[in-house]
């Protein structure tokens, strides 16, 4: 049975509390001196046009696990896997004012993920092109009421430093 998800207002209050968190940061250095081997080529179908997508899975499989984790908390979320061509069209639709050379540009590749999030069935889904698994991990930690989480390199990530990511993934802004 799913938990009762936070309302939009409760999420804003939690974001404000996290943003105000000035607790001391734990710094841990981890070794980054290895190069993992190239993962095997994988194939899937675009959820929009049905074309075959060939890609190297550098963590795309973890994205669906994070989305399932978020859904298990009672949130209305889903993710679509799309080809680069469909992602370009959606990018223009979702981010009409983004210029191609914008510093905050959304990067696209052979395989792309459109994340859908809403806090109520009465509202439209917020959509985000989110191809980095750490974006999903950050959101999951926020929704689990964590203050920090450790990534796959055992580096500590504080949610107070990830407010932009949470806002990007949910469409919920502190200043709403």
PDB file of C-alpha atoms in Angstrom:
ATOM      1  CA  UNK A   1       0.000   0.000   0.000  1.00  0.00           C
ATOM      2  CA  UNK A   2       1.341   3.411  -0.954  1.00  0.00           C
ATOM      3  CA  UNK A   3       2.040   6.152   1.564  1.00  0.00           C
ATOM      4  CA  UNK A   4       0.175   9.431   1.565  1.00  0.00           C
ATOM      5  CA  UNK A   5       2.235  11.723  -0.653  1.00  0.00           C
ATOM      6  CA  UNK A   6       2.974  15.290   0.320  1.00  0.00           C
ATOM      7  CA  UNK A   7       0.772  18.017  -1.091  1.00  0.00           C
ATOM      8  CA  UNK A   8       2.293  20.734  -3.251  1.00  0.00           C
ATOM      9  CA  UNK A   9       2.206  23.128  -0.285  1.00  0.00           C
ATOM     10  CA  UNK A  10       3.906  20.582   2.003  1.00  0.00           C
ATOM     11  CA  UNK A  11       6.587  20.017  -0.628  1.00  0.00           C
ATOM     12  CA  UNK A  12       7.238  23.766  -0.845  1.00  0.00           C
ATOM     13  CA  UNK A  13       7.595  23.932   2.952  1.00  0.00           C
ATOM     14  CA  UNK A  14      10.008  20.990   2.903  1.00  0.00           C
ATOM     15  CA  UNK A  15      12.032  22.633   0.107  1.00  0.00           C
ATOM     16  CA  UNK A  16      12.245  25.856   2.144  1.00  0.00           C
ATOM     17  CA  UNK A  17      13.410  23.928   5.210  1.00  0.00           C
ATOM     18  CA  UNK A  18      16.038  22.070   3.206  1.00  0.00           C
ATOM     19  CA  UNK A  19      17.249  25.286   1.556  1.00  0.00           C
ATOM     20  CA  UNK A  20      17.715  26.808   5.020  1.00  0.00           C
ATOM     21  CA  UNK A  21      19.757  23.812   6.224  1.00  0.00           C
ATOM     22  CA  UNK A  22      23.204  25.095   7.134  1.00  0.00           C
ATOM     23  CA  UNK A  23      24.411  22.020   9.002  1.00  0.00           C
ATOM     24  CA  UNK A  24      28.115  21.224   8.568  1.00  0.00           C
ATOM     25  CA  UNK A  25      28.950  19.328   5.391  1.00  0.00           C
ATOM     26  CA  UNK A  26      30.793  16.042   5.494  1.00  0.00           C
ATOM     27  CA  UNK A  27      33.498  15.992   2.846  1.00  0.00           C
ATOM     28  CA  UNK A  28      34.723  12.615   1.716  1.00  0.00           C
ATOM     29  CA  UNK A  29      37.183  12.152  -1.064  1.00  0.00           C
ATOM     30  CA  UNK A  30      36.725   9.103  -3.191  1.00  0.00           C
ATOM     31  CA  UNK A  31      38.986   7.580  -5.770  1.00  0.00           C
ATOM     32  CA  UNK A  32      38.023   8.384  -9.328  1.00  0.00           C
ATOM     33  CA  UNK A  33      41.040   6.724 -10.860  1.00  0.00           C
ATOM     34  CA  UNK A  34      39.390   3.969 -12.806  1.00  0.00           C
ATOM     35  CA  UNK A  35      37.638   3.805 -16.102  1.00  0.00           C
ATOM     36  CA  UNK A  36      34.736   1.362 -16.287  1.00  0.00           C
ATOM     37  CA  UNK A  37      34.494  -0.685 -19.417  1.00  0.00           C
ATOM     38  CA  UNK A  38      31.935   0.231 -22.037  1.00  0.00           C
ATOM     39  CA  UNK A  39      28.595  -1.405 -21.221  1.00  0.00           C
ATOM     40  CA  UNK A  40      27.069  -3.623 -23.895  1.00  0.00           C
ATOM     41  CA  UNK A  41      24.897  -2.091 -26.596  1.00  0.00           C
ATOM     42  CA  UNK A  42      21.217  -2.257 -25.695  1.00  0.00           C
ATOM     43  CA  UNK A  43      18.048  -1.760 -27.698  1.00  0.00           C
ATOM     44  CA  UNK A  44      14.588  -0.504 -26.853  1.00  0.00           C
ATOM     45  CA  UNK A  45      11.667   1.134 -28.621  1.00  0.00           C
ATOM     46  CA  UNK A  46      10.759   4.821 -28.499  1.00  0.00           C
ATOM     47  CA  UNK A  47       7.561   5.204 -26.472  1.00  0.00           C
ATOM     48  CA  UNK A  48       6.333   7.888 -28.886  1.00  0.00           C
ATOM     49  CA  UNK A  49       7.248   6.915 -32.461  1.00  0.00           C
ATOM     50  CA  UNK A  50       8.152   3.247 -31.955  1.00  0.00           C
ATOM     51  CA  UNK A  51      11.545   3.490 -33.642  1.00  0.00           C
ATOM     52  CA  UNK A  52      14.348   1.301 -32.348  1.00  0.00           C
ATOM     53  CA  UNK A  53      16.839   3.021 -30.049  1.00  0.00           C
ATOM     54  CA  UNK A  54      20.357   1.555 -29.779  1.00  0.00           C
ATOM     55  CA  UNK A  55      22.315   2.857 -26.798  1.00  0.00           C
ATOM     56  CA  UNK A  56      24.975   2.102 -24.211  1.00  0.00           C
ATOM     57  CA  UNK A  57      23.249   1.743 -20.832  1.00  0.00           C
ATOM     58  CA  UNK A  58      25.278   3.835 -18.403  1.00  0.00           C
ATOM     59  CA  UNK A  59      22.551   3.869 -15.742  1.00  0.00           C
ATOM     60  CA  UNK A  60      19.351   4.073 -17.724  1.00  0.00           C
ATOM     61  CA  UNK A  61      18.180   0.874 -16.044  1.00  0.00           C
ATOM     62  CA  UNK A  62      18.425   2.561 -12.634  1.00  0.00           C
ATOM     63  CA  UNK A  63      16.118   5.386 -13.712  1.00  0.00           C
ATOM     64  CA  UNK A  64      13.094   3.082 -13.888  1.00  0.00           C
ATOM     65  CA  UNK A  65      13.990   1.704 -10.440  1.00  0.00           C
ATOM     66  CA  UNK A  66      14.031   5.226  -8.988  1.00  0.00           C
ATOM     67  CA  UNK A  67      10.705   6.055 -10.664  1.00  0.00           C
ATOM     68  CA  UNK A  68       9.209   2.876  -9.169  1.00  0.00           C
ATOM     69  CA  UNK A  69      10.593   3.918  -5.773  1.00  0.00           C
ATOM     70  CA  UNK A  70       8.989   7.358  -6.077  1.00  0.00           C
ATOM     71  CA  UNK A  71       5.679   5.788  -7.157  1.00  0.00           C
ATOM     72  CA  UNK A  72       5.817   3.396  -4.188  1.00  0.00           C
ATOM     73  CA  UNK A  73       5.744   6.469  -1.926  1.00  0.00           C
ATOM     74  CA  UNK A  74       2.340   7.335  -3.391  1.00  0.00           C
ATOM     75  CA  UNK A  75       3.389   9.908  -6.005  1.00  0.00           C
ATOM     76  CA  UNK A  76       1.851  10.069  -9.466  1.00  0.00           C
ATOM     77  CA  UNK A  77       4.946   9.665 -11.634  1.00  0.00           C
ATOM     78  CA  UNK A  78       5.945   7.950 -14.816  1.00  0.00           C
ATOM     79  CA  UNK A  79       8.759   8.033 -17.328  1.00  0.00           C
ATOM     80  CA  UNK A  80       8.779   7.675 -21.088  1.00  0.00           C
ATOM     81  CA  UNK A  81      11.833   6.527 -23.007  1.00  0.00           C
ATOM     82  CA  UNK A  82      12.179   8.369 -26.295  1.00  0.00           C
ATOM     83  CA  UNK A  83      14.544   8.615 -29.241  1.00  0.00           C
ATOM     84  CA  UNK A  84      16.612  11.712 -29.890  1.00  0.00           C
ATOM     85  CA  UNK A  85      14.292  12.950 -32.646  1.00  0.00           C
ATOM     86  CA  UNK A  86      11.197  12.811 -30.423  1.00  0.00           C
ATOM     87  CA  UNK A  87      13.164  14.310 -27.521  1.00  0.00           C
ATOM     88  CA  UNK A  88      14.119  17.319 -29.667  1.00  0.00           C
ATOM     89  CA  UNK A  89      10.432  17.971 -30.429  1.00  0.00           C
ATOM     90  CA  UNK A  90       9.459  17.623 -26.764  1.00  0.00           C
ATOM     91  CA  UNK A  91      12.364  19.828 -25.699  1.00  0.00           C
ATOM     92  CA  UNK A  92      11.054  22.659 -27.915  1.00  0.00           C
ATOM     93  CA  UNK A  93       7.583  22.163 -26.437  1.00  0.00           C
ATOM     94  CA  UNK A  94       8.628  21.991 -22.773  1.00  0.00           C
ATOM     95  CA  UNK A  95      11.415  24.606 -22.928  1.00  0.00           C
ATOM     96  CA  UNK A  96      10.344  27.030 -25.688  1.00  0.00           C
ATOM     97  CA  UNK A  97      12.561  29.868 -24.440  1.00  0.00           C
ATOM     98  CA  UNK A  98      15.749  27.818 -24.088  1.00  0.00           C
ATOM     99  CA  UNK A  99      18.425  28.856 -26.530  1.00  0.00           C
ATOM    100  CA  UNK A 100      20.635  26.106 -28.029  1.00  0.00           C
ATOM    101  CA  UNK A 101      23.814  27.560 -26.486  1.00  0.00           C
ATOM    102  CA  UNK A 102      22.203  28.154 -23.093  1.00  0.00           C
ATOM    103  CA  UNK A 103      24.458  27.160 -20.180  1.00  0.00           C
ATOM    104  CA  UNK A 104      21.571  25.250 -18.620  1.00  0.00           C
ATOM    105  CA  UNK A 105      20.763  23.455 -21.871  1.00  0.00           C
ATOM    106  CA  UNK A 106      19.129  20.034 -21.608  1.00  0.00           C
ATOM    107  CA  UNK A 107      21.444  17.445 -23.161  1.00  0.00           C
ATOM    108  CA  UNK A 108      20.008  14.811 -25.430  1.00  0.00           C
ATOM    109  CA  UNK A 109      21.441  11.519 -26.611  1.00  0.00           C
ATOM    110  CA  UNK A 110      20.331   8.383 -28.423  1.00  0.00           C
ATOM    111  CA  UNK A 111      18.068   7.512 -25.475  1.00  0.00           C
ATOM    112  CA  UNK A 112      16.191  10.127 -23.470  1.00  0.00           C
ATOM    113  CA  UNK A 113      13.806  10.095 -20.534  1.00  0.00           C
ATOM    114  CA  UNK A 114      10.739  12.279 -20.116  1.00  0.00           C
ATOM    115  CA  UNK A 115       9.799  12.356 -16.440  1.00  0.00           C
ATOM    116  CA  UNK A 116       6.180  13.093 -15.473  1.00  0.00           C
ATOM    117  CA  UNK A 117       5.299  14.308 -11.962  1.00  0.00           C
ATOM    118  CA  UNK A 118       2.165  15.661 -10.349  1.00  0.00           C
ATOM    119  CA  UNK A 119       0.879  16.002  -6.819  1.00  0.00           C
ATOM    120  CA  UNK A 120      -2.818  15.773  -7.685  1.00  0.00           C
ATOM    121  CA  UNK A 121      -4.961  14.106 -10.338  1.00  0.00           C
ATOM    122  CA  UNK A 122      -6.596  17.529 -10.777  1.00  0.00           C
ATOM    123  CA  UNK A 123      -3.470  19.054 -12.296  1.00  0.00           C
ATOM    124  CA  UNK A 124      -1.456  18.526 -15.448  1.00  0.00           C
ATOM    125  CA  UNK A 125       1.746  16.535 -15.264  1.00  0.00           C
ATOM    126  CA  UNK A 126       4.934  18.531 -14.956  1.00  0.00           C
ATOM    127  CA  UNK A 127       7.334  17.152 -17.560  1.00  0.00           C
ATOM    128  CA  UNK A 128      11.115  17.254 -17.495  1.00  0.00           C
ATOM    129  CA  UNK A 129      13.707  15.780 -19.814  1.00  0.00           C
ATOM    130  CA  UNK A 130      15.847  14.097 -17.184  1.00  0.00           C
ATOM    131  CA  UNK A 131      18.588  11.811 -18.473  1.00  0.00           C
ATOM    132  CA  UNK A 132      20.836  11.740 -15.428  1.00  0.00           C
ATOM    133  CA  UNK A 133      20.049   9.063 -12.861  1.00  0.00           C
ATOM    134  CA  UNK A 134      21.312  11.341 -10.069  1.00  0.00           C
ATOM    135  CA  UNK A 135      18.332  13.647 -10.731  1.00  0.00           C
ATOM    136  CA  UNK A 136      15.986  10.786  -9.863  1.00  0.00           C
ATOM    137  CA  UNK A 137      18.084   9.769  -6.840  1.00  0.00           C
ATOM    138  CA  UNK A 138      17.954  13.347  -5.558  1.00  0.00           C
ATOM    139  CA  UNK A 139      14.174  13.501  -5.918  1.00  0.00           C
ATOM    140  CA  UNK A 140      13.725  10.130  -4.223  1.00  0.00           C
ATOM    141  CA  UNK A 141      15.855  11.266  -1.272  1.00  0.00           C
ATOM    142  CA  UNK A 142      13.782  14.448  -0.979  1.00  0.00           C
ATOM    143  CA  UNK A 143      10.506  12.534  -1.021  1.00  0.00           C
ATOM    144  CA  UNK A 144      11.870  10.103   1.584  1.00  0.00           C
ATOM    145  CA  UNK A 145      12.581  13.107   3.834  1.00  0.00           C
ATOM    146  CA  UNK A 146      16.337  12.580   3.763  1.00  0.00           C
ATOM    147  CA  UNK A 147      18.784  15.469   4.170  1.00  0.00           C
ATOM    148  CA  UNK A 148      21.508  13.780   2.169  1.00  0.00           C
ATOM    149  CA  UNK A 149      22.304  10.660   0.204  1.00  0.00           C
ATOM    150  CA  UNK A 150      25.395   8.860  -1.014  1.00  0.00           C
ATOM    151  CA  UNK A 151      25.957   8.315  -4.715  1.00  0.00           C
ATOM    152  CA  UNK A 152      27.551   5.300  -6.393  1.00  0.00           C
ATOM    153  CA  UNK A 153      31.033   6.740  -5.648  1.00  0.00           C
ATOM    154  CA  UNK A 154      30.135   7.042  -1.935  1.00  0.00           C
ATOM    155  CA  UNK A 155      30.147  10.825  -2.175  1.00  0.00           C
ATOM    156  CA  UNK A 156      27.738  12.596   0.121  1.00  0.00           C
ATOM    157  CA  UNK A 157      25.159  14.754  -1.651  1.00  0.00           C
ATOM    158  CA  UNK A 158      23.232  17.255   0.475  1.00  0.00           C
ATOM    159  CA  UNK A 159      19.736  18.107  -0.659  1.00  0.00           C
ATOM    160  CA  UNK A 160      20.287  21.730   0.364  1.00  0.00           C
ATOM    161  CA  UNK A 161      22.707  21.844  -2.579  1.00  0.00           C
ATOM    162  CA  UNK A 162      20.183  20.157  -4.901  1.00  0.00           C
ATOM    163  CA  UNK A 163      17.175  22.497  -4.634  1.00  0.00           C
ATOM    164  CA  UNK A 164      17.413  23.355  -8.356  1.00  0.00           C
ATOM    165  CA  UNK A 165      17.262  19.671  -9.266  1.00  0.00           C
ATOM    166  CA  UNK A 166      14.199  19.072  -7.079  1.00  0.00           C
ATOM    167  CA  UNK A 167      12.455  22.102  -8.556  1.00  0.00           C
ATOM    168  CA  UNK A 168      13.371  20.979 -12.086  1.00  0.00           C
ATOM    169  CA  UNK A 169      12.030  17.463 -11.515  1.00  0.00           C
ATOM    170  CA  UNK A 170       8.784  18.486  -9.797  1.00  0.00           C
ATOM    171  CA  UNK A 171       8.017  21.894 -11.256  1.00  0.00           C
ATOM    172  CA  UNK A 172       7.492  23.073  -7.678  1.00  0.00           C
ATOM    173  CA  UNK A 173       9.351  26.262  -6.773  1.00  0.00           C
ATOM    174  CA  UNK A 174      10.260  27.577  -3.345  1.00  0.00           C
ATOM    175  CA  UNK A 175       9.129  31.032  -4.409  1.00  0.00           C
ATOM    176  CA  UNK A 176       5.696  29.818  -5.582  1.00  0.00           C
TER     177      UNK A 176
END
